């Protein structure tokens, strides 16, 4: 179950993962993936959204497909590929910003425009405890920033302009 915006866990500063061998970590990641792929428009998810206040988030491989120009297609997510980011730290932002519409599984039915740096570099650990560093741009950079906001108790509606509610939500 994905927590909704009124829940206090979504407003807490999540704790870093201290032990990558803890038995619960793999389980947490698979629960997060299951919750994300259950949602037709789920392209990222942060651990606090399923009630675990830890610095872990996932990004669906769908994001990479969208960035490469393929249209969003929920059926393609049956591949269920995703990237895992643990204890992420953004090391560099581009000065250039971009504005786009965002939504959130924890703020169901609402959409709004958020301005964010267009590119970034992020350091993080994978589920085995190995450290990585990578650049991100486009939707990928946006999702990384949106998910890291979740780890800091921030929701996109805190930053968005022109927030609108879907008629059928
Ligand atoms: Co969200």
PDB file of C-alpha atoms and ligand atoms in Angstrom:
ATOM      1  CA  UNK A   1       0.000   0.000   0.000  1.00  0.00           C
ATOM      2  CA  UNK A   2       1.301   3.424  -0.907  1.00  0.00           C
ATOM      3  CA  UNK A   3       0.988   6.032   1.826  1.00  0.00           C
ATOM      4  CA  UNK A   4      -0.883   9.192   0.927  1.00  0.00           C
ATOM      5  CA  UNK A   5       0.172  12.791   1.522  1.00  0.00           C
ATOM      6  CA  UNK A   6      -1.446  13.185   4.952  1.00  0.00           C
ATOM      7  CA  UNK A   7       0.795  10.463   6.417  1.00  0.00           C
ATOM      8  CA  UNK A   8       3.541  11.781   8.730  1.00  0.00           C
ATOM      9  CA  UNK A   9       6.106   9.214   7.547  1.00  0.00           C
ATOM     10  CA  UNK A  10       6.174  11.095   4.232  1.00  0.00           C
ATOM     11  CA  UNK A  11       7.255  14.225   6.113  1.00  0.00           C
ATOM     12  CA  UNK A  12      10.122  12.671   8.073  1.00  0.00           C
ATOM     13  CA  UNK A  13      13.813  12.808   7.158  1.00  0.00           C
ATOM     14  CA  UNK A  14      14.565   9.201   6.217  1.00  0.00           C
ATOM     15  CA  UNK A  15      17.559   7.448   7.821  1.00  0.00           C
ATOM     16  CA  UNK A  16      20.553   6.164   5.854  1.00  0.00           C
ATOM     17  CA  UNK A  17      20.885   2.421   5.363  1.00  0.00           C
ATOM     18  CA  UNK A  18      23.636   1.374   7.776  1.00  0.00           C
ATOM     19  CA  UNK A  19      23.851  -2.345   7.092  1.00  0.00           C
ATOM     20  CA  UNK A  20      23.654  -3.601   3.525  1.00  0.00           C
ATOM     21  CA  UNK A  21      23.594  -7.185   4.766  1.00  0.00           C
ATOM     22  CA  UNK A  22      20.486  -6.671   6.845  1.00  0.00           C
ATOM     23  CA  UNK A  23      17.961  -9.275   5.784  1.00  0.00           C
ATOM     24  CA  UNK A  24      15.232  -6.693   5.422  1.00  0.00           C
ATOM     25  CA  UNK A  25      16.898  -4.710   2.641  1.00  0.00           C
ATOM     26  CA  UNK A  26      16.231  -7.116  -0.233  1.00  0.00           C
ATOM     27  CA  UNK A  27      12.703  -7.584   0.977  1.00  0.00           C
ATOM     28  CA  UNK A  28      12.173  -3.827   1.163  1.00  0.00           C
ATOM     29  CA  UNK A  29      13.430  -3.384  -2.407  1.00  0.00           C
ATOM     30  CA  UNK A  30      11.163  -6.102  -3.763  1.00  0.00           C
ATOM     31  CA  UNK A  31       8.165  -4.666  -1.908  1.00  0.00           C
ATOM     32  CA  UNK A  32       8.949  -1.244  -3.366  1.00  0.00           C
ATOM     33  CA  UNK A  33       9.264  -2.667  -6.883  1.00  0.00           C
ATOM     34  CA  UNK A  34       5.983  -4.515  -6.519  1.00  0.00           C
ATOM     35  CA  UNK A  35       4.201  -1.368  -5.316  1.00  0.00           C
ATOM     36  CA  UNK A  36       5.701   0.727  -8.128  1.00  0.00           C
ATOM     37  CA  UNK A  37       4.916  -1.692 -10.950  1.00  0.00           C
ATOM     38  CA  UNK A  38       1.366  -2.128  -9.711  1.00  0.00           C
ATOM     39  CA  UNK A  39       0.713   1.496 -10.657  1.00  0.00           C
ATOM     40  CA  UNK A  40       0.287   2.159 -14.396  1.00  0.00           C
ATOM     41  CA  UNK A  41       2.145   5.477 -14.112  1.00  0.00           C
ATOM     42  CA  UNK A  42       4.642   4.477 -11.435  1.00  0.00           C
ATOM     43  CA  UNK A  43       8.143   5.344 -12.669  1.00  0.00           C
ATOM     44  CA  UNK A  44       9.842   5.854  -9.316  1.00  0.00           C
ATOM     45  CA  UNK A  45       9.222   5.074  -5.657  1.00  0.00           C
ATOM     46  CA  UNK A  46      10.889   5.987  -2.367  1.00  0.00           C
ATOM     47  CA  UNK A  47      10.931   3.739   0.723  1.00  0.00           C
ATOM     48  CA  UNK A  48       8.935   6.200   2.904  1.00  0.00           C
ATOM     49  CA  UNK A  49       6.045   5.822   0.450  1.00  0.00           C
ATOM     50  CA  UNK A  50       5.563   2.261   1.645  1.00  0.00           C
ATOM     51  CA  UNK A  51       6.136   3.217   5.271  1.00  0.00           C
ATOM     52  CA  UNK A  52       9.883   2.579   5.627  1.00  0.00           C
ATOM     53  CA  UNK A  53      11.785   5.703   6.603  1.00  0.00           C
ATOM     54  CA  UNK A  54      15.065   4.730   4.921  1.00  0.00           C
ATOM     55  CA  UNK A  55      17.134   6.424   2.212  1.00  0.00           C
ATOM     56  CA  UNK A  56      16.268   4.046  -0.604  1.00  0.00           C
ATOM     57  CA  UNK A  57      14.517   4.717  -3.897  1.00  0.00           C
ATOM     58  CA  UNK A  58      13.902   2.936  -7.194  1.00  0.00           C
ATOM     59  CA  UNK A  59      13.640   4.293 -10.721  1.00  0.00           C
ATOM     60  CA  UNK A  60      11.869   2.196 -13.349  1.00  0.00           C
ATOM     61  CA  UNK A  61      13.797   1.443 -16.536  1.00  0.00           C
ATOM     62  CA  UNK A  62      10.733   2.930 -18.231  1.00  0.00           C
ATOM     63  CA  UNK A  63      12.297   6.331 -17.481  1.00  0.00           C
ATOM     64  CA  UNK A  64      15.260   5.515 -19.709  1.00  0.00           C
ATOM     65  CA  UNK A  65      12.917   4.454 -22.496  1.00  0.00           C
ATOM     66  CA  UNK A  66      10.966   7.709 -22.251  1.00  0.00           C
ATOM     67  CA  UNK A  67      14.217   9.715 -22.292  1.00  0.00           C
ATOM     68  CA  UNK A  68      15.295   7.894 -25.451  1.00  0.00           C
ATOM     69  CA  UNK A  69      12.126   9.087 -27.147  1.00  0.00           C
ATOM     70  CA  UNK A  70       9.857   6.095 -26.853  1.00  0.00           C
ATOM     71  CA  UNK A  71       6.309   6.917 -25.789  1.00  0.00           C
ATOM     72  CA  UNK A  72       5.166   5.968 -22.310  1.00  0.00           C
ATOM     73  CA  UNK A  73       3.605   2.534 -22.488  1.00  0.00           C
ATOM     74  CA  UNK A  74       2.475   0.909 -19.265  1.00  0.00           C
ATOM     75  CA  UNK A  75       2.489  -2.558 -20.827  1.00  0.00           C
ATOM     76  CA  UNK A  76       6.236  -2.383 -21.459  1.00  0.00           C
ATOM     77  CA  UNK A  77       6.833  -2.246 -17.748  1.00  0.00           C
ATOM     78  CA  UNK A  78       6.192  -5.958 -17.632  1.00  0.00           C
ATOM     79  CA  UNK A  79       9.977  -6.216 -17.988  1.00  0.00           C
ATOM     80  CA  UNK A  80      10.090  -4.832 -14.435  1.00  0.00           C
ATOM     81  CA  UNK A  81      13.597  -3.482 -14.749  1.00  0.00           C
ATOM     82  CA  UNK A  82      14.649  -0.841 -12.282  1.00  0.00           C
ATOM     83  CA  UNK A  83      17.629   0.872 -10.723  1.00  0.00           C
ATOM     84  CA  UNK A  84      18.204   0.925  -6.963  1.00  0.00           C
ATOM     85  CA  UNK A  85      19.599   4.013  -5.231  1.00  0.00           C
ATOM     86  CA  UNK A  86      20.635   3.759  -1.585  1.00  0.00           C
ATOM     87  CA  UNK A  87      21.954   6.659   0.533  1.00  0.00           C
ATOM     88  CA  UNK A  88      22.004   8.920  -2.546  1.00  0.00           C
ATOM     89  CA  UNK A  89      23.797  12.245  -2.578  1.00  0.00           C
ATOM     90  CA  UNK A  90      23.558  14.758  -5.371  1.00  0.00           C
ATOM     91  CA  UNK A  91      27.053  16.074  -6.022  1.00  0.00           C
ATOM     92  CA  UNK A  92      26.420  18.528  -8.822  1.00  0.00           C
ATOM     93  CA  UNK A  93      23.461  20.315 -10.382  1.00  0.00           C
ATOM     94  CA  UNK A  94      23.402  22.034 -13.756  1.00  0.00           C
ATOM     95  CA  UNK A  95      22.708  25.748 -13.629  1.00  0.00           C
ATOM     96  CA  UNK A  96      20.168  25.243 -16.375  1.00  0.00           C
ATOM     97  CA  UNK A  97      16.695  24.391 -15.151  1.00  0.00           C
ATOM     98  CA  UNK A  98      13.673  22.879 -16.799  1.00  0.00           C
ATOM     99  CA  UNK A  99       9.980  22.919 -16.003  1.00  0.00           C
ATOM    100  CA  UNK A 100       7.729  19.901 -16.435  1.00  0.00           C
ATOM    101  CA  UNK A 101       4.575  18.374 -15.073  1.00  0.00           C
ATOM    102  CA  UNK A 102       4.943  15.952 -12.156  1.00  0.00           C
ATOM    103  CA  UNK A 103       2.656  13.676 -10.263  1.00  0.00           C
ATOM    104  CA  UNK A 104       3.246  11.337  -7.331  1.00  0.00           C
ATOM    105  CA  UNK A 105       1.854   7.991  -6.201  1.00  0.00           C
ATOM    106  CA  UNK A 106       1.457   9.553  -2.730  1.00  0.00           C
ATOM    107  CA  UNK A 107      -0.465  12.581  -4.039  1.00  0.00           C
ATOM    108  CA  UNK A 108      -2.954  10.704  -6.138  1.00  0.00           C
ATOM    109  CA  UNK A 109      -4.875  12.580  -8.781  1.00  0.00           C
ATOM    110  CA  UNK A 110      -2.863  15.801  -8.656  1.00  0.00           C
ATOM    111  CA  UNK A 111      -0.417  17.182 -11.170  1.00  0.00           C
ATOM    112  CA  UNK A 112       1.650  20.334 -11.204  1.00  0.00           C
ATOM    113  CA  UNK A 113       4.606  22.057 -12.822  1.00  0.00           C
ATOM    114  CA  UNK A 114       7.935  21.786 -11.049  1.00  0.00           C
ATOM    115  CA  UNK A 115      11.106  23.622 -12.064  1.00  0.00           C
ATOM    116  CA  UNK A 116      14.277  21.669 -11.351  1.00  0.00           C
ATOM    117  CA  UNK A 117      17.916  21.594 -12.510  1.00  0.00           C
ATOM    118  CA  UNK A 118      18.086  19.828 -15.858  1.00  0.00           C
ATOM    119  CA  UNK A 119      21.150  17.697 -15.125  1.00  0.00           C
ATOM    120  CA  UNK A 120      22.897  16.338 -12.079  1.00  0.00           C
ATOM    121  CA  UNK A 121      25.487  13.936 -10.776  1.00  0.00           C
ATOM    122  CA  UNK A 122      24.462  11.534  -8.068  1.00  0.00           C
ATOM    123  CA  UNK A 123      26.483   9.226  -5.825  1.00  0.00           C
ATOM    124  CA  UNK A 124      24.717   6.253  -4.321  1.00  0.00           C
ATOM    125  CA  UNK A 125      25.113   2.654  -3.239  1.00  0.00           C
ATOM    126  CA  UNK A 126      23.469  -0.360  -4.812  1.00  0.00           C
ATOM    127  CA  UNK A 127      21.843  -3.178  -2.839  1.00  0.00           C
ATOM    128  CA  UNK A 128      25.170  -4.976  -2.435  1.00  0.00           C
ATOM    129  CA  UNK A 129      26.777  -1.911  -0.833  1.00  0.00           C
ATOM    130  CA  UNK A 130      28.825  -0.987  -3.902  1.00  0.00           C
ATOM    131  CA  UNK A 131      29.256   2.740  -4.494  1.00  0.00           C
ATOM    132  CA  UNK A 132      28.312   4.277  -7.835  1.00  0.00           C
ATOM    133  CA  UNK A 133      28.356   7.684  -9.428  1.00  0.00           C
ATOM    134  CA  UNK A 134      26.355   8.677 -12.475  1.00  0.00           C
ATOM    135  CA  UNK A 135      25.080  11.588 -14.427  1.00  0.00           C
ATOM    136  CA  UNK A 136      21.408  12.073 -15.158  1.00  0.00           C
ATOM    137  CA  UNK A 137      19.440  14.372 -17.389  1.00  0.00           C
ATOM    138  CA  UNK A 138      15.922  14.693 -18.747  1.00  0.00           C
ATOM    139  CA  UNK A 139      13.173  12.758 -17.014  1.00  0.00           C
ATOM    140  CA  UNK A 140      15.755  10.603 -15.251  1.00  0.00           C
ATOM    141  CA  UNK A 141      17.260  13.665 -13.501  1.00  0.00           C
ATOM    142  CA  UNK A 142      13.762  14.848 -12.598  1.00  0.00           C
ATOM    143  CA  UNK A 143      12.759  11.520 -11.067  1.00  0.00           C
ATOM    144  CA  UNK A 144      16.019  11.301  -9.065  1.00  0.00           C
ATOM    145  CA  UNK A 145      15.317  14.758  -7.595  1.00  0.00           C
ATOM    146  CA  UNK A 146      11.657  13.949  -6.918  1.00  0.00           C
ATOM    147  CA  UNK A 147      12.606  10.730  -5.092  1.00  0.00           C
ATOM    148  CA  UNK A 148      15.416  12.359  -3.071  1.00  0.00           C
ATOM    149  CA  UNK A 149      12.870  14.991  -2.023  1.00  0.00           C
ATOM    150  CA  UNK A 150      10.785  12.114  -0.612  1.00  0.00           C
ATOM    151  CA  UNK A 151      13.772  11.044   1.511  1.00  0.00           C
ATOM    152  CA  UNK A 152      13.835  14.569   2.936  1.00  0.00           C
ATOM    153  CA  UNK A 153      10.139  14.742   3.714  1.00  0.00           C
ATOM    154  CA  UNK A 154       9.330  16.923   0.710  1.00  0.00           C
ATOM    155  CA  UNK A 155       6.435  16.336  -1.699  1.00  0.00           C
ATOM    156  CA  UNK A 156       6.245  17.793  -5.195  1.00  0.00           C
ATOM    157  CA  UNK A 157       3.163  19.814  -4.232  1.00  0.00           C
ATOM    158  CA  UNK A 158       5.416  21.828  -1.887  1.00  0.00           C
ATOM    159  CA  UNK A 159       7.251  23.141  -4.963  1.00  0.00           C
ATOM    160  CA  UNK A 160       4.740  22.876  -7.790  1.00  0.00           C
ATOM    161  CA  UNK A 161       2.922  25.657  -9.583  1.00  0.00           C
ATOM    162  CA  UNK A 162      -0.474  25.348 -11.275  1.00  0.00           C
ATOM    163  CA  UNK A 163      -1.400  22.245  -9.279  1.00  0.00           C
ATOM    164  CA  UNK A 164      -4.462  20.631 -10.811  1.00  0.00           C
ATOM    165  CA  UNK A 165      -6.711  17.786  -9.836  1.00  0.00           C
ATOM    166  CA  UNK A 166      -7.720  15.182 -12.379  1.00  0.00           C
ATOM    167  CA  UNK A 167     -11.445  15.170 -12.950  1.00  0.00           C
ATOM    168  CA  UNK A 168     -11.817  11.450 -12.464  1.00  0.00           C
ATOM    169  CA  UNK A 169      -9.586  11.214  -9.363  1.00  0.00           C
TER     170      UNK A 169
HETATM  171 CO1  LIG B   1       6.493  10.870  -5.408  1.00  0.00          CO
END
